[in-house]
Short mmCIF file of C-alpha atoms in Angstrom, two decimals:
data_model
loop_
_atom_site.label_atom_id
_atom_site.label_comp_id
_atom_site.label_asym_id
_atom_site.label_seq_id
_atom_site.Cartn_x
_atom_site.Cartn_y
_atom_site.Cartn_z
CA MET A 1 100.18 -25.10 -93.87
CA GLY A 2 100.51 -21.44 -94.73
CA LYS A 3 98.81 -18.68 -92.77
CA GLY A 4 97.08 -15.51 -93.83
CA LEU A 5 97.77 -12.02 -92.50
CA ASN A 6 95.08 -12.53 -89.85
CA GLY A 7 96.58 -15.86 -88.75
CA THR A 8 94.04 -18.17 -90.43
CA GLU A 9 95.16 -21.43 -92.02
CA LEU A 10 95.21 -21.09 -95.83
CA GLY A 11 96.09 -24.64 -96.91
CA ALA A 12 99.18 -26.52 -98.03
CA GLY A 13 101.45 -24.51 -100.29
CA ILE A 14 99.52 -21.25 -99.97
CA SER A 15 100.69 -18.04 -98.27
CA GLN A 16 99.65 -14.39 -98.25
CA ARG A 17 101.90 -11.44 -99.01
CA LYS A 18 101.84 -8.16 -97.14
CA ASP A 19 99.91 -6.53 -99.99
CA GLY A 20 97.14 -9.11 -99.56
CA ILE A 21 97.92 -11.16 -102.68
CA TYR A 22 97.85 -14.94 -102.21
CA CYS A 23 100.71 -17.07 -103.48
CA ALA A 24 100.41 -20.80 -104.19
CA ARG A 25 103.49 -22.87 -104.93
CA TYR A 26 104.16 -26.44 -105.95
CA VAL A 27 106.95 -28.53 -107.48
CA ASN A 28 106.18 -29.94 -110.92
CA ARG A 29 107.16 -33.32 -112.37
CA LEU A 30 110.56 -31.97 -113.47
CA GLY A 31 111.43 -30.75 -109.99
CA LYS A 32 110.87 -27.15 -110.96
CA ARG A 33 109.13 -24.87 -108.43
CA LYS A 34 106.05 -23.11 -109.81
CA TYR A 35 104.12 -20.13 -108.44
CA ILE A 36 100.54 -18.92 -108.88
CA TYR A 37 99.25 -15.53 -107.69
CA ASP A 38 95.70 -14.29 -107.11
CA SER A 39 93.80 -11.90 -104.87
CA ASN A 40 91.02 -14.41 -104.08
CA LEU A 41 91.70 -17.34 -101.72
CA ARG A 42 88.99 -19.62 -103.12
CA ARG A 43 90.09 -18.98 -106.70
CA ILE A 44 93.78 -19.59 -105.98
CA LYS A 45 92.94 -22.93 -104.36
CA GLN A 46 91.09 -23.91 -107.53
CA LEU A 47 93.97 -22.72 -109.72
CA LEU A 48 96.50 -24.67 -107.63
CA LYS A 49 94.40 -27.82 -107.81
CA GLN A 50 94.03 -27.46 -111.58
CA ALA A 51 97.76 -26.81 -112.10
CA ILE A 52 98.74 -29.92 -110.09
CA LYS A 53 96.21 -32.00 -112.03
CA GLU A 54 97.52 -30.77 -115.40
CA ASP A 55 101.10 -31.43 -114.31
CA LYS A 56 100.24 -35.04 -113.41
CA GLU A 57 98.54 -35.45 -116.78
CA LYS A 58 101.65 -34.13 -118.53
CA ALA A 59 103.74 -36.66 -116.62
CA SER A 60 101.92 -39.44 -118.47
CA LEU A 61 102.74 -37.88 -121.84
CA GLU A 62 105.88 -38.93 -123.67
CA TYR A 63 108.04 -36.03 -124.78
CA ASP A 64 110.08 -37.97 -127.28
CA TYR A 65 111.62 -34.96 -128.99
CA THR A 66 115.06 -35.46 -130.40
CA LEU A 67 117.31 -32.43 -130.57
CA ASN A 68 116.66 -32.19 -134.32
CA GLN A 69 112.89 -32.51 -133.92
CA TRP A 70 112.85 -29.76 -131.33
CA PHE A 71 114.98 -27.47 -133.50
CA ASP A 72 112.56 -27.94 -136.41
CA PHE A 73 109.58 -27.21 -134.14
CA TRP A 74 111.28 -24.23 -132.48
CA PHE A 75 112.45 -22.79 -135.81
CA GLU A 76 109.02 -23.06 -137.42
CA ASN A 77 106.86 -22.00 -134.48
CA TYR A 78 109.07 -19.50 -132.64
CA LYS A 79 112.03 -18.21 -134.65
CA LYS A 80 110.20 -17.60 -137.90
CA LYS A 81 107.55 -15.58 -136.08
CA GLU A 82 110.07 -13.08 -134.67
CA GLY A 83 110.02 -11.14 -137.92
CA MET A 84 113.71 -11.68 -138.71
CA SER A 85 115.06 -11.32 -142.25
CA ARG A 86 115.13 -14.26 -144.58
CA ARG A 87 118.90 -14.10 -144.73
CA TYR A 88 119.14 -14.30 -140.93
CA LEU A 89 116.85 -17.34 -140.82
CA GLU A 90 118.73 -19.02 -143.68
CA ASN A 91 121.98 -18.52 -141.79
CA ILE A 92 120.60 -20.15 -138.61
CA SER A 93 119.20 -23.13 -140.52
CA HIS A 94 122.35 -23.54 -142.61
CA ASN A 95 124.71 -23.55 -139.62
CA TYR A 96 122.50 -25.94 -137.64
CA ASP A 97 122.42 -28.38 -140.56
CA LEU A 98 126.17 -28.03 -140.97
CA TYR A 99 127.30 -28.52 -137.37
CA VAL A 100 124.46 -30.06 -135.33
CA ARG A 101 122.12 -32.06 -137.57
CA ASP A 102 124.39 -35.12 -137.85
CA VAL A 103 124.55 -35.55 -134.05
CA GLY A 104 121.04 -34.28 -133.27
CA ASP A 105 119.12 -37.55 -133.35
CA ILE A 106 119.35 -37.93 -129.58
CA ASP A 107 116.74 -37.48 -126.87
CA ILE A 108 116.71 -33.79 -126.04
CA THR A 109 116.55 -34.58 -122.32
CA LYS A 110 119.89 -36.40 -122.63
CA PHE A 111 121.61 -33.53 -124.41
CA LYS A 112 124.33 -32.28 -122.04
CA ASN A 113 126.44 -29.18 -121.67
CA ILE A 114 129.54 -31.06 -122.79
CA ASP A 115 127.73 -32.10 -126.00
CA ALA A 116 126.83 -28.49 -126.77
CA LEU A 117 130.36 -27.33 -126.01
CA ARG A 118 131.85 -29.86 -128.43
CA ILE A 119 129.51 -28.71 -131.20
CA VAL A 120 130.32 -25.03 -130.62
CA LYS A 121 134.07 -25.71 -130.55
CA LYS A 122 133.79 -27.62 -133.82
CA ALA A 123 132.06 -24.65 -135.46
CA LEU A 124 134.59 -22.19 -133.98
CA LYS A 125 137.40 -24.06 -135.73
CA VAL A 126 135.81 -23.02 -139.02
CA SER A 127 135.02 -19.43 -138.07
CA LYS A 128 134.13 -17.26 -135.12
CA THR A 129 130.86 -16.29 -136.79
CA ALA A 130 129.83 -19.92 -137.29
CA GLY A 131 130.64 -20.75 -133.66
CA GLU A 132 128.66 -17.83 -132.30
CA THR A 133 125.69 -18.58 -134.56
CA VAL A 134 125.57 -22.20 -133.37
CA ARG A 135 126.02 -21.24 -129.71
CA HIS A 136 123.27 -18.63 -129.88
CA THR A 137 120.91 -20.99 -131.70
CA LEU A 138 121.38 -23.84 -129.21
CA THR A 139 120.96 -21.48 -126.26
CA GLN A 140 117.72 -20.00 -127.61
CA MET A 141 116.10 -23.29 -128.60
CA MET A 142 117.02 -24.96 -125.29
CA GLU A 143 115.62 -21.99 -123.37
CA LYS A 144 112.27 -22.47 -125.11
CA ALA A 145 112.43 -26.18 -124.31
CA PHE A 146 113.04 -25.30 -120.66
CA LEU A 147 110.16 -22.82 -120.56
CA ASN A 148 107.89 -25.48 -122.07
CA ASP A 149 108.93 -28.00 -119.40
CA ILE A 150 110.52 -30.31 -121.95
CA VAL A 151 113.94 -30.21 -120.26
CA ARG A 152 114.93 -29.60 -116.65
CA LYS A 153 117.33 -26.78 -117.46
CA ASN A 154 119.01 -24.94 -120.32
CA VAL A 155 122.34 -26.76 -120.55
CA CYS A 156 123.70 -24.25 -123.10
CA LYS A 157 123.22 -21.14 -121.00
CA SER A 158 126.62 -21.36 -119.33
CA ILE A 159 128.59 -21.45 -122.60
CA ASP A 160 130.35 -18.10 -122.86
CA ALA A 161 129.99 -15.93 -125.94
CA GLN A 162 133.16 -15.21 -127.91
CA PRO A 163 134.57 -11.70 -127.37
CA ARG A 164 133.81 -9.30 -130.21
CA ASN A 165 136.56 -8.43 -132.64
CA LYS A 166 137.31 -4.78 -131.94
CA THR A 167 139.66 -4.32 -134.89
CA VAL A 168 138.81 -1.06 -136.65
CA LYS A 169 137.82 -1.66 -140.27
CA GLN A 170 139.82 0.56 -142.59
CA PRO A 171 138.97 1.80 -146.08
CA LEU A 172 141.24 1.13 -149.03
CA SER A 173 143.86 3.76 -149.77
CA LYS A 174 144.32 4.81 -153.40
CA ARG A 175 147.60 2.90 -153.36
CA ASP A 176 145.86 -0.28 -152.15
CA GLU A 177 143.14 0.06 -154.77
CA LYS A 178 145.68 0.49 -157.55
CA MET A 179 147.64 -2.58 -156.44
CA LEU A 180 144.49 -4.67 -156.02
CA LEU A 181 143.21 -3.85 -159.51
CA LYS A 182 146.67 -4.36 -160.99
CA GLY A 183 146.64 -7.92 -159.64
CA CYS A 184 143.42 -8.81 -161.52
CA THR A 185 144.17 -11.00 -164.51
CA ASN A 186 140.47 -11.37 -165.29
CA GLN A 187 138.66 -8.26 -166.60
CA LEU A 188 135.34 -9.33 -165.05
CA HIS A 189 136.87 -9.63 -161.59
CA LYS A 190 138.56 -6.27 -161.99
CA ASP A 191 135.29 -4.66 -163.10
CA MET A 192 133.31 -6.14 -160.20
CA ILE A 193 135.81 -4.91 -157.61
CA GLU A 194 136.08 -1.42 -159.12
CA PHE A 195 132.32 -1.15 -159.57
CA ASN A 196 131.79 -2.14 -155.93
CA ILE A 197 134.26 0.53 -154.76
CA ASN A 198 132.41 3.17 -156.80
CA THR A 199 128.86 2.24 -155.73
CA GLY A 200 129.15 0.86 -152.18
CA LEU A 201 126.73 -1.99 -152.87
CA ARG A 202 126.41 -4.88 -150.47
CA ILE A 203 128.07 -7.98 -151.93
CA SER A 204 124.70 -9.73 -152.33
CA GLU A 205 123.36 -6.65 -154.17
CA LEU A 206 126.35 -6.59 -156.51
CA LEU A 207 126.05 -10.29 -157.34
CA GLY A 208 122.30 -9.92 -157.79
CA LEU A 209 122.45 -6.80 -159.99
CA SER A 210 119.98 -7.35 -162.83
CA PHE A 211 119.31 -5.60 -166.14
CA ASP A 212 116.01 -4.12 -164.92
CA GLU A 213 117.78 -2.33 -162.04
CA VAL A 214 119.99 -0.30 -164.39
CA ASP A 215 119.18 2.99 -166.14
CA LEU A 216 122.25 4.04 -168.14
CA ASP A 217 120.54 7.09 -169.64
CA LYS A 218 119.66 8.57 -166.25
CA LYS A 219 122.94 7.31 -164.77
CA PHE A 220 121.63 5.40 -161.76
CA ILE A 221 120.83 1.90 -160.55
CA TYR A 222 117.69 1.06 -158.59
CA ILE A 223 118.53 -1.58 -156.00
CA LYS A 224 115.34 -3.51 -155.27
CA HIS A 225 116.63 -7.00 -154.47
CA GLN A 226 119.70 -9.05 -153.66
CA ILE A 227 120.75 -12.61 -154.43
CA SER A 228 120.14 -15.37 -151.89
CA ASP A 229 123.09 -16.61 -149.83
CA TYR A 230 122.19 -20.24 -150.47
CA PRO A 231 120.34 -22.10 -153.24
CA ASP A 232 116.84 -23.50 -152.71
CA ASP A 233 116.00 -27.21 -152.58
CA ASN A 234 116.27 -27.41 -156.37
CA GLY A 235 119.75 -25.89 -156.41
CA ASN A 236 118.56 -22.52 -157.73
CA TYR A 237 119.70 -19.18 -156.38
CA PHE A 238 116.93 -16.61 -156.23
CA PHE A 239 116.19 -12.93 -155.62
CA ARG A 240 115.09 -11.79 -152.17
CA GLU A 241 114.32 -8.40 -150.70
CA THR A 242 117.14 -6.10 -149.62
CA LYS A 243 118.54 -6.27 -146.11
CA THR A 244 116.45 -3.29 -144.93
CA LYS A 245 113.45 -4.37 -147.05
CA ASN A 246 113.61 -1.03 -148.87
CA ALA A 247 114.62 -0.23 -152.45
CA ARG A 248 116.98 2.69 -153.17
CA TYR A 249 118.58 4.69 -155.97
CA VAL A 250 122.36 4.78 -156.34
CA PRO A 251 123.84 7.32 -158.80
CA LEU A 252 126.62 6.18 -161.11
CA ASN A 253 129.85 8.10 -161.60
CA GLU A 254 131.66 7.97 -164.94
CA ARG A 255 133.86 5.03 -163.97
CA ALA A 256 130.87 2.95 -162.84
CA LEU A 257 129.02 3.81 -166.07
CA ILE A 258 131.92 2.63 -168.24
CA ILE A 259 132.10 -0.66 -166.34
CA LEU A 260 128.34 -1.26 -166.59
CA ARG A 261 128.16 -0.45 -170.31
CA ARG A 262 131.00 -2.86 -171.05
CA ASN A 263 129.58 -5.72 -168.99
CA ILE A 264 125.98 -5.29 -170.15
CA LYS A 265 127.14 -5.41 -173.77
CA LEU A 266 129.23 -8.51 -173.07
CA ARG A 267 126.45 -10.25 -171.15
CA GLN A 268 123.84 -9.57 -173.82
CA LYS A 269 126.18 -11.04 -176.42
CA GLN A 270 126.67 -14.15 -174.29
CA LEU A 271 122.92 -14.60 -173.93
CA GLU A 272 122.32 -14.15 -177.66
CA GLU A 273 125.01 -16.62 -178.64
CA GLY A 274 124.39 -19.08 -175.79
CA THR A 275 128.11 -18.96 -175.03
CA HIS A 276 127.86 -20.82 -171.71
CA LYS A 277 125.55 -23.66 -172.78
CA ARG A 278 128.39 -26.07 -173.53
CA TYR A 279 129.88 -25.60 -170.07
CA TYR A 280 126.90 -26.13 -167.83
CA LYS A 281 123.71 -28.12 -168.21
CA GLN A 282 121.61 -26.13 -165.77
CA HIS A 283 121.62 -22.56 -164.49
CA SER A 284 119.61 -20.86 -161.78
CA ASP A 285 116.37 -19.44 -163.17
CA ILE A 286 117.54 -15.88 -162.52
CA SER A 287 120.92 -16.23 -164.27
CA LYS A 288 119.65 -14.70 -167.53
CA GLU A 289 118.65 -11.56 -165.62
CA LEU A 290 122.09 -11.02 -164.07
CA ILE A 291 124.83 -8.74 -165.38
CA PHE A 292 127.72 -10.37 -163.49
CA VAL A 293 127.93 -14.17 -163.79
CA ASN A 294 130.64 -16.79 -163.34
CA THR A 295 132.53 -18.57 -166.13
CA ARG A 296 129.67 -21.06 -166.45
CA GLY A 297 127.10 -18.35 -166.98
CA ASP A 298 125.46 -19.04 -163.62
CA CYS A 299 125.13 -16.92 -160.48
CA PHE A 300 128.35 -15.65 -158.95
CA THR A 301 128.26 -16.85 -155.32
CA ARG A 302 129.53 -15.02 -152.25
CA ALA A 303 132.03 -17.80 -151.61
CA GLY A 304 133.23 -17.57 -155.20
CA PHE A 305 133.77 -13.83 -154.99
CA HIS A 306 135.57 -14.12 -151.63
CA SER A 307 137.84 -16.77 -153.16
CA VAL A 308 138.67 -14.58 -156.16
CA LEU A 309 139.43 -11.59 -153.92
CA ALA A 310 141.66 -13.66 -151.62
CA TYR A 311 143.68 -14.90 -154.61
CA ILE A 312 144.15 -11.38 -156.01
CA LYS A 313 145.10 -9.97 -152.63
CA ASP A 314 147.59 -12.76 -151.87
CA ARG A 315 149.35 -12.31 -155.20
CA ALA A 316 150.41 -8.79 -154.24
CA ILE A 317 151.51 -9.91 -150.78
CA GLU A 318 153.65 -12.68 -152.29
CA ASP A 319 155.30 -10.02 -154.48
CA GLY A 320 156.26 -8.11 -151.33
CA TYR A 321 153.49 -5.49 -151.25
CA ARG A 322 152.16 -4.48 -147.85
CA TYR A 323 148.59 -3.20 -147.81
CA ASP A 324 147.66 -0.11 -145.76
CA CYS A 325 144.27 -1.73 -145.07
CA ASN A 326 144.60 -4.48 -142.46
CA ASN A 327 141.77 -6.67 -143.75
CA ILE A 328 140.42 -6.53 -147.29
CA SER A 329 137.01 -8.07 -147.95
CA PRO A 330 134.01 -7.18 -150.15
CA HIS A 331 132.68 -5.18 -147.21
CA THR A 332 135.89 -3.12 -147.24
CA PHE A 333 134.78 -1.68 -150.60
CA ARG A 334 131.55 -0.50 -148.98
CA HIS A 335 133.50 1.21 -146.19
CA THR A 336 135.79 2.75 -148.82
CA PHE A 337 132.85 4.16 -150.78
CA ALA A 338 131.29 5.65 -147.62
CA THR A 339 134.57 7.21 -146.51
CA ARG A 340 135.32 8.76 -149.90
CA CYS A 341 131.79 10.16 -150.16
CA MET A 342 132.19 11.89 -146.80
CA GLU A 343 135.67 13.16 -147.68
CA ALA A 344 134.25 14.57 -150.92
CA GLY A 345 131.83 16.69 -148.88
CA MET A 346 128.61 14.65 -148.82
CA THR A 347 126.44 14.91 -145.72
CA PRO A 348 126.01 11.83 -143.50
CA ASN A 349 122.30 11.71 -144.38
CA THR A 350 123.04 11.48 -148.10
CA VAL A 351 125.68 8.78 -147.64
CA SER A 352 123.28 6.86 -145.39
CA THR A 353 120.65 6.92 -148.14
CA LEU A 354 123.12 5.73 -150.79
CA LEU A 355 124.26 2.84 -148.60
CA GLY A 356 120.70 1.85 -147.72
CA HIS A 357 121.21 2.25 -143.98
CA THR A 358 118.28 2.63 -141.62
CA SER A 359 120.12 5.20 -139.51
CA VAL A 360 122.91 7.75 -139.86
CA ARG A 361 124.59 6.22 -136.80
CA MET A 362 125.27 3.06 -138.78
CA THR A 363 126.76 5.15 -141.59
CA LEU A 364 129.12 6.96 -139.22
CA HIS A 365 130.30 3.56 -138.01
CA TYR A 366 131.35 2.84 -141.62
CA VAL A 367 133.32 6.05 -142.08
CA HIS A 368 136.99 6.13 -141.11
CA ASN A 369 139.70 8.60 -142.02
CA SER A 370 141.67 7.22 -144.96
CA ILE A 371 145.46 7.28 -145.16
CA ASP A 372 145.20 9.69 -148.09
CA GLN A 373 142.96 12.11 -146.20
CA PHE A 374 145.16 11.87 -143.10
CA ASN A 375 148.22 12.87 -145.10
CA ASP A 376 146.33 15.86 -146.54
CA ASP A 377 145.02 16.92 -143.14
CA ILE A 378 148.30 16.87 -141.21
CA VAL A 379 149.55 19.70 -143.43
CA LEU A 380 146.93 21.85 -141.69
CA ILE A 381 148.92 21.59 -138.44
CA GLU A 382 150.83 24.68 -139.58
CA SER A 383 147.67 26.76 -139.45
CA ILE A 384 146.95 26.00 -135.79
#
């Protein structure tokens, strides 16, 4: 029996704080302590009685969620309503299907920390990003299950996050760019890399560049969409909104114009002649709108472009070349574009607009002093 501030008996499980507020507590069917607060004694007794009654009623219900069923419910009713980008949601769903779905047909209440740890370690063997995505997803969905009294505790909460990679991303030097382009035996691949360096497009924007986004006369491209990371249920890649959900203009320098003119002319000829029909029975619906396509005339995928770049890069390394840039990826070309724009005298605000960033701070994170600029600048030591 709890007592009030004046010493009166309040009833089992009820007490009164110094500020006069009543507190009622009880232990629910899962062994979890619950609290109710109110300023009125009669009302809090009614609320306590109702809460205990509802808890007993819930005890008779069967929560037969499997881990997979709960993920599907959580994803549809919680995650999708957070306003995250389509790409972000696709990534969560894809990684869950890849690493968890096959072992997820178990009662969620029997899912243990060791089970989650095994799944995360399996994903980490593939990549750090995959492991972190799976860990974060499991932790979030189990937390919602805990808050909804479906499980006794969040068994994933104690799994430590992987430390962030603090390696500074470097832009390509002119020497690196020359060697990289020299290693391209395919003109299309060479054009895509060089065009990316000269425009700073995101890889999904480059692969999704369509005829209607290009204005050769006015010398700009109007980026209004990007290609999806994964195909839909019918195996078709599709256009989706840009990462920041905003369209933007990107001016074209002479080199970018030459590349676009050549590839537009080539692509139009392919479409007129139906060059790729004998290679592939079905293409994504958007393939006819794209300027850069693979050898089958279908969408160039992110994985495909990464594979091409890795092959080109490794060829130079095998020949004994040592790159100034420590890690070359499609995103390196974006950093290179940003750095060269700043070194050419553009303001951070302008570069931010060209890259499609939501803030200048993000742009400054992209900009690093290039080897070429460093060599030019150290000459100035004599003027100090």
